[in-house]
mmCIF file of C-alpha atoms in Angstrom:
data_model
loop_
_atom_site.group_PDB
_atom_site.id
_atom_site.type_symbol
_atom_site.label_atom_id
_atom_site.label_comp_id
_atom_site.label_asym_id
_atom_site.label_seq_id
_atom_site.Cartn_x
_atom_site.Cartn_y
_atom_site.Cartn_z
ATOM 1 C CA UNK A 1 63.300 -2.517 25.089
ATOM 2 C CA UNK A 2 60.510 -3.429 22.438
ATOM 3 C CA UNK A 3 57.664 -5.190 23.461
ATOM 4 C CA UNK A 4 54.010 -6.621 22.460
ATOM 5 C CA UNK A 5 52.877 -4.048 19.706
ATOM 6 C CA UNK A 6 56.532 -2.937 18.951
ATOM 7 C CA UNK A 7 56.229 -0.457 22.094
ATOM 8 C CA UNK A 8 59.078 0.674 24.084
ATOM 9 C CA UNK A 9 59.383 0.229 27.487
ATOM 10 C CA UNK A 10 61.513 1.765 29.940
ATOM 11 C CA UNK A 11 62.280 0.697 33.116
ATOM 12 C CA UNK A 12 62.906 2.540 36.017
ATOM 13 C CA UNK A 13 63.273 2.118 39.921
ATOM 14 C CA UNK A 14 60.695 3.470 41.755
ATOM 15 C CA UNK A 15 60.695 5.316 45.426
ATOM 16 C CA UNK A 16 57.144 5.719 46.717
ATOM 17 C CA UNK A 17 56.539 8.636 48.943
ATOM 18 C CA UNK A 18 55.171 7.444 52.262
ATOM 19 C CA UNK A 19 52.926 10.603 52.597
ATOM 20 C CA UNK A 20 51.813 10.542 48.807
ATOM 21 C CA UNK A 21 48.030 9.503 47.791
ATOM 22 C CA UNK A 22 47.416 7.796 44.780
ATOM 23 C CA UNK A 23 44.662 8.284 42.222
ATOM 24 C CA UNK A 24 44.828 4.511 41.406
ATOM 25 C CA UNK A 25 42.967 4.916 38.156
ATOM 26 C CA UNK A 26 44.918 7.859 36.740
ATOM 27 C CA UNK A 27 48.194 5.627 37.685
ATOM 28 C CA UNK A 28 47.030 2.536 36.142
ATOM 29 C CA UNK A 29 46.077 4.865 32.368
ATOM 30 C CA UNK A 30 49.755 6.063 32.922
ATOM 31 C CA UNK A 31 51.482 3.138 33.010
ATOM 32 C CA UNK A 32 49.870 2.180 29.999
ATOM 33 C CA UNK A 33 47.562 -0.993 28.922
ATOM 34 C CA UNK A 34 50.763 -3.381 29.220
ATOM 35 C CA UNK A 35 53.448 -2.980 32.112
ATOM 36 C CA UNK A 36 55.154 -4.913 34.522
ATOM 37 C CA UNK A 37 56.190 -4.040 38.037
ATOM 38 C CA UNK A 38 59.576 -5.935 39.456
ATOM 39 C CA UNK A 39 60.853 -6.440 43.209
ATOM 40 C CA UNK A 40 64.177 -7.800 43.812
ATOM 41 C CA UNK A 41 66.029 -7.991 47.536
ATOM 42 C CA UNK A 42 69.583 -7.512 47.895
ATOM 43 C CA UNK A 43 71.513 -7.687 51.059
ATOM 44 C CA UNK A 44 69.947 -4.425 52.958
ATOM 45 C CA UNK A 45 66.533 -3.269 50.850
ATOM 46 C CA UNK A 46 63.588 -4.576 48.644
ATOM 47 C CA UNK A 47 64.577 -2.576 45.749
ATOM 48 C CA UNK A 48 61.026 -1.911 43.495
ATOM 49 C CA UNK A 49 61.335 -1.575 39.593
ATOM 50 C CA UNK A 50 58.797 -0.863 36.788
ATOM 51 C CA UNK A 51 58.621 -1.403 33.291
ATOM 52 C CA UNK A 52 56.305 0.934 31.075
ATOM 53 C CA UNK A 53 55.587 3.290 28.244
ATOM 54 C CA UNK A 54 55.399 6.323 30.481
ATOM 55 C CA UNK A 55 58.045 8.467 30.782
ATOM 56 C CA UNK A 56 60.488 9.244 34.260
ATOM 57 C CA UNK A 57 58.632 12.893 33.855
ATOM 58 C CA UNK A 58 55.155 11.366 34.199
ATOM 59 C CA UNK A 59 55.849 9.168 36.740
ATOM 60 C CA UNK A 60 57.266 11.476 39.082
ATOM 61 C CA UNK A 61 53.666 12.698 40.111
ATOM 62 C CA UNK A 62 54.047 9.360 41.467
ATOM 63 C CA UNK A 63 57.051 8.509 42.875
ATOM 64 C CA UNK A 64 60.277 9.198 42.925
ATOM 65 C CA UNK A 65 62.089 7.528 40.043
ATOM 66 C CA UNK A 66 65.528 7.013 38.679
ATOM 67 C CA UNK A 67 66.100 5.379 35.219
ATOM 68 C CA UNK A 68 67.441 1.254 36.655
ATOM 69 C CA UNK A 69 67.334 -2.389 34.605
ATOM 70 C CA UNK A 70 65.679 -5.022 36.519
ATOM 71 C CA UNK A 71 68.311 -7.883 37.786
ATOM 72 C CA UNK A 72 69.080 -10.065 34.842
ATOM 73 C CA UNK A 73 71.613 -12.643 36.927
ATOM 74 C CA UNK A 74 69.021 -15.739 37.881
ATOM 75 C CA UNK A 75 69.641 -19.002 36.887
ATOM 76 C CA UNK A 76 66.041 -20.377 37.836
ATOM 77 C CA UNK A 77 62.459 -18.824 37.334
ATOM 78 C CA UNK A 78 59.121 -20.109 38.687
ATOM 79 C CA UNK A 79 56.340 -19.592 35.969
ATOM 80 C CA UNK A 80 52.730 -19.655 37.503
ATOM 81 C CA UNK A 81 49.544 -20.856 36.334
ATOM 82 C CA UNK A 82 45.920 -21.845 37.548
ATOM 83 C CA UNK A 83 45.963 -25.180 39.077
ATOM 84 C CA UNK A 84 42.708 -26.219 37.747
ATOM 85 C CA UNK A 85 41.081 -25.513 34.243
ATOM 86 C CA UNK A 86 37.724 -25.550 36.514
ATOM 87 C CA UNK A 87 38.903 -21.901 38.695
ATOM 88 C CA UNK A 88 39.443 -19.897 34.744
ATOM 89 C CA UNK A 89 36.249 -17.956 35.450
ATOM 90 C CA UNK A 90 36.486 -17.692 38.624
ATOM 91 C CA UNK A 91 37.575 -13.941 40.175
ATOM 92 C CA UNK A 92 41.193 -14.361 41.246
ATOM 93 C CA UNK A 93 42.504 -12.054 44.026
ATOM 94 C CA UNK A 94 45.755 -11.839 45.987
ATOM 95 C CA UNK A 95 45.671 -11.022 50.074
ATOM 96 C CA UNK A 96 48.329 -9.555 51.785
ATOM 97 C CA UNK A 97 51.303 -9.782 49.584
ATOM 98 C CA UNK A 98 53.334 -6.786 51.478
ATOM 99 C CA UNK A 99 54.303 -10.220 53.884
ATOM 100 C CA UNK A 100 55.240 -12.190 50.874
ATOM 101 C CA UNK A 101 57.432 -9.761 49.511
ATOM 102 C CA UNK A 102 59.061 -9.305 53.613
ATOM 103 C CA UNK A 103 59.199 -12.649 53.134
ATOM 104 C CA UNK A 104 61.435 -13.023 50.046
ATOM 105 C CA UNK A 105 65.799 -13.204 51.355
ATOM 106 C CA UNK A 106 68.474 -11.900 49.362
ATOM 107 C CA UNK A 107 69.227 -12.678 45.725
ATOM 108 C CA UNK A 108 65.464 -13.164 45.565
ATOM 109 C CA UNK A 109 62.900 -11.285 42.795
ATOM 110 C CA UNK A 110 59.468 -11.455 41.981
ATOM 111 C CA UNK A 111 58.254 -9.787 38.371
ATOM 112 C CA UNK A 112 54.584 -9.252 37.203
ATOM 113 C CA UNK A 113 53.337 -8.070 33.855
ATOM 114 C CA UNK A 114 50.039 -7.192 33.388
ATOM 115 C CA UNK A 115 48.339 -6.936 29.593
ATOM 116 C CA UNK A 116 45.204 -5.675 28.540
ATOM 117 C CA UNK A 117 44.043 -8.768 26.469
ATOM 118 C CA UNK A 118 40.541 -8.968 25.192
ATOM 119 C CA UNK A 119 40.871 -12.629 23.804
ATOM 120 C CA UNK A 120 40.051 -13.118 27.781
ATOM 121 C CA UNK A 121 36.577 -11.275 27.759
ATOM 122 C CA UNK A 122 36.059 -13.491 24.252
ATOM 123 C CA UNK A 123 36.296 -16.468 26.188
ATOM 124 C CA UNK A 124 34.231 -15.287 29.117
ATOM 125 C CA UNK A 125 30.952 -14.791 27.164
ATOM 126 C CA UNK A 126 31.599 -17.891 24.967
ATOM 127 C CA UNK A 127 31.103 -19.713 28.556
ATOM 128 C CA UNK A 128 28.334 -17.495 29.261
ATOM 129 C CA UNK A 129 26.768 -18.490 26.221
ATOM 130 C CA UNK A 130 27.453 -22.517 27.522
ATOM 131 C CA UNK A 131 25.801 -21.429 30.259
ATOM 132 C CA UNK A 132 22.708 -20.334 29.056
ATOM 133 C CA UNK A 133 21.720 -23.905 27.222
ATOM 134 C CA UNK A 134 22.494 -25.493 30.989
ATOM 135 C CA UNK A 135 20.495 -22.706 32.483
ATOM 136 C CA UNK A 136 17.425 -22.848 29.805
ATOM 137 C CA UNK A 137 17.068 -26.713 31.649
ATOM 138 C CA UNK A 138 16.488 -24.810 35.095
ATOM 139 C CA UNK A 139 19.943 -25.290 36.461
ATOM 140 C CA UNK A 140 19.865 -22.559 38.816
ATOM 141 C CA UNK A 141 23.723 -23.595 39.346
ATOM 142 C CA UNK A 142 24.625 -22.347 36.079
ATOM 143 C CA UNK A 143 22.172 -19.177 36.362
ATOM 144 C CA UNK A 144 24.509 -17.896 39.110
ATOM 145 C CA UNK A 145 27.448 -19.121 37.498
ATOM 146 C CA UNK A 146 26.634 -17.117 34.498
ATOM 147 C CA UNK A 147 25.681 -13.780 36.627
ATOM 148 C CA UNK A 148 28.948 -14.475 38.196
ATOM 149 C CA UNK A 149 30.646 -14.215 34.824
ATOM 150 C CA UNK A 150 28.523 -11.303 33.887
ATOM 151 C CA UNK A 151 29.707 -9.366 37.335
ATOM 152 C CA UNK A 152 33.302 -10.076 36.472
ATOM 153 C CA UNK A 153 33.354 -9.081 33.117
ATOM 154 C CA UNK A 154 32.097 -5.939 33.646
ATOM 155 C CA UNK A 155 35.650 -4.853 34.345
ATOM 156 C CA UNK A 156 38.667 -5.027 32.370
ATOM 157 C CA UNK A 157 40.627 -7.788 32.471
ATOM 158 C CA UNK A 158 44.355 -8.492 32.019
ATOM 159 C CA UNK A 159 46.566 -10.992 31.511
ATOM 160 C CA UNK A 160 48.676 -11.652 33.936
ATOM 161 C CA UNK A 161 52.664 -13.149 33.950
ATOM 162 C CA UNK A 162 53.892 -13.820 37.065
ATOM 163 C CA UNK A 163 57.094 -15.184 37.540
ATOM 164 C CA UNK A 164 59.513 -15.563 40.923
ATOM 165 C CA UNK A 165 63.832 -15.465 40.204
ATOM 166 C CA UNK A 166 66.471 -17.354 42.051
ATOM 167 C CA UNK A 167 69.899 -18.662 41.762
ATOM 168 C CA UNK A 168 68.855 -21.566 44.335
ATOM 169 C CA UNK A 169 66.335 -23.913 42.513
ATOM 170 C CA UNK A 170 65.689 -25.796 45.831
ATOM 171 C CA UNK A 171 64.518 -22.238 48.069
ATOM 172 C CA UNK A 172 62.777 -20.994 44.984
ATOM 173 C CA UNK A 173 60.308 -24.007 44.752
ATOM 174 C CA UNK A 174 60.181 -23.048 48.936
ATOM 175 C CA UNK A 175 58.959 -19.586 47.555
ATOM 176 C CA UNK A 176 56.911 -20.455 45.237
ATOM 177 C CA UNK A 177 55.222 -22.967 47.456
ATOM 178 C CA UNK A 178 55.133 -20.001 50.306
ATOM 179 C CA UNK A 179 52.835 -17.525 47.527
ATOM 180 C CA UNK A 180 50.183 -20.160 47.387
ATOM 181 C CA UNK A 181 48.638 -18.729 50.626
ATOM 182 C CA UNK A 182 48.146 -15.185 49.305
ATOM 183 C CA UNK A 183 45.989 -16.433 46.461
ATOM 184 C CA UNK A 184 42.595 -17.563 46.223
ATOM 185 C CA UNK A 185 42.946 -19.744 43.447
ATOM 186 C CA UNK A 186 45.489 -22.413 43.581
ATOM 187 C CA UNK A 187 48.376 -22.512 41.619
ATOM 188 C CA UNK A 188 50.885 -24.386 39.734
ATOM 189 C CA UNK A 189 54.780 -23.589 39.043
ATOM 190 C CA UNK A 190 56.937 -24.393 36.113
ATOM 191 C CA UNK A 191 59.723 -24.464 37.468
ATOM 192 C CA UNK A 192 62.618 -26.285 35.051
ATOM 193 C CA UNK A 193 65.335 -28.878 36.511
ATOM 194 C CA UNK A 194 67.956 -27.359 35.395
ATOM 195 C CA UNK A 195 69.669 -23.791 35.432
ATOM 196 C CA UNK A 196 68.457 -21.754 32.414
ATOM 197 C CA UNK A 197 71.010 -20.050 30.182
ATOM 198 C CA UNK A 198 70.989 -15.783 30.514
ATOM 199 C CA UNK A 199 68.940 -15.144 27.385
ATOM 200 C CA UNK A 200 65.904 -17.495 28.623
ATOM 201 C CA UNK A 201 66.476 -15.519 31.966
ATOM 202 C CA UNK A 202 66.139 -12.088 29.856
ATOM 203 C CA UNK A 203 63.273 -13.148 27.421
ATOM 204 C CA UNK A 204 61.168 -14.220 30.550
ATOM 205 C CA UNK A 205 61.916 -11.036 31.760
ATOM 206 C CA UNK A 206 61.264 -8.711 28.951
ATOM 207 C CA UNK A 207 58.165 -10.448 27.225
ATOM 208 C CA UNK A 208 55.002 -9.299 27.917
ATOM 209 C CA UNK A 209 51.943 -11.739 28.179
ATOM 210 C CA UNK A 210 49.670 -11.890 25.335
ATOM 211 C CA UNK A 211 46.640 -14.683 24.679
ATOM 212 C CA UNK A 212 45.448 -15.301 20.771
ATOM 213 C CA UNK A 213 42.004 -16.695 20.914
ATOM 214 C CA UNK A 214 43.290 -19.602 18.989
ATOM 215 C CA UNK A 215 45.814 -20.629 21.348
ATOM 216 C CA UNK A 216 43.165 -20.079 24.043
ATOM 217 C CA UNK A 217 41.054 -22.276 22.380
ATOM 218 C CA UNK A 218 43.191 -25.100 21.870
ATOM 219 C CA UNK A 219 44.703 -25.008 24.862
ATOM 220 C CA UNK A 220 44.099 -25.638 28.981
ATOM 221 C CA UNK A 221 43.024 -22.548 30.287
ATOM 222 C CA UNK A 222 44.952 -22.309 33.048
ATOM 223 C CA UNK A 223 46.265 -18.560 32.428
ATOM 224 C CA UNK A 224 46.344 -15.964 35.525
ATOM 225 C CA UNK A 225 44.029 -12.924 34.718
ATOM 226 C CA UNK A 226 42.885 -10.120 37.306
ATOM 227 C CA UNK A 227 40.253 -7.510 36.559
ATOM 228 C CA UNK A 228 41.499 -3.996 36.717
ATOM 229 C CA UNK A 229 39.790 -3.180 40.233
ATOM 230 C CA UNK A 230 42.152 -6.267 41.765
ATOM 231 C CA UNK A 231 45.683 -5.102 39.894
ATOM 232 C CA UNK A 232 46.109 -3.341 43.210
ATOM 233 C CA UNK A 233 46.452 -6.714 45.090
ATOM 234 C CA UNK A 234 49.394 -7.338 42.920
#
């Protein structure tokens, strides 16, 4: 498929070896600055997909890998967002969510993308730069908030979509209520009324997140981000 940037990504199944040890850093610059990593239970296993630039030959120093689409036949998806505008600069992390996905029941999927987007650093020092006029007042409030800012920016920071799959709209707002607990910031679901037609399904899918600073501007910003060091959470 052809994504942000006109790049093509592949997707593939993946079969992590229990006794393998990963260089998380060297995984993370193979999988490239925008890729999305898919789980989706059937009946007996909780089958684990990625989508990437990398090839099946790269990723084999990985896992094991077999060339797989992720399941296309949902009729509902759960969007998320930030609950509050307020929580944007805050440092979002994600606890334990090996339970969530033992949690999920068949027919179930959860997808992730994750996008290098440097609109969000743009609009981290802008509020740094807020900030500062509060803090030249002596606010010592907004002295830590901006250090706070400072600290987080110092790592990358990417765009996150993160969207949960059903055919049952009534257990998938049960799921996406049940996530809530394995995030620090709260969040919010879009989840529509009715059953969306199969080419909605595949665009949410197949579109990778990506933030103009226009759009960011004009806009509640209420968009999930994680700095690099945290992707692991996810």
């Amino acid at each position: 498929m052809w994504g942000r940037n006109k790049q093509q990504f592949f997707t593939y199944e993946i079969f992590p070896r229990v006794d393998a040890k990963y260089n998380a850093e060297l995984l993370l610059r193979t999988l490239g600055n925008t890729f999305a990593l898919g789980f989706y239970r059937d009946e007996k296993l909780l089958h684990i997909y990625v989508k990437t630039i990398a090839t099946d030959s790269t990723l084999r120093q990985f896992f094991d890998v077999k060339p797989a689409e992720f399941p296309t036949n949902f009729r509902y998806f759960a969007l998320a967002k930030l609950k509050k505008e307020r929580d944007f600069y805050e440092v979002h992390e994600f606890n334990d969510l090996q339970s969530f996905l033992s949690s999920m029941e068949e027919g179930q999927g959860m997808l992730v993308w994750f996008s290098l987007e440097p609109t969000l650093k743009e609009l981290h020092y802008g509020r740094i730069n807020k900030l500062q006029q509060l803090a030249q007042q002596g606010s010592e409030r907004h002295k830590q908030q901006i250090q706070q800012i400072r600290d987080k920016v110092k790592d990358p920071l990417y765009l996150v979509k993160l969207v949960l799959l059903d055919n049952d709209r009534k257990r998938l707002k049960l799921l996406a209520k049940s996530f809530d607990a394995y995030s620090t910031l709260r969040l919010a679901w879009e989840i529509p009324l009715f059953a969306a037609n199969p080419n909605t399904i595949l665009k949410i899918i197949n579109t990778p997140p990506k933030l103009s600073y226009i759009r960011a501007v004009l806009n509640e910003k209420k968009w999930i981000h994680v700095t690099r060091s945290n992707i692991s959470q996810l």
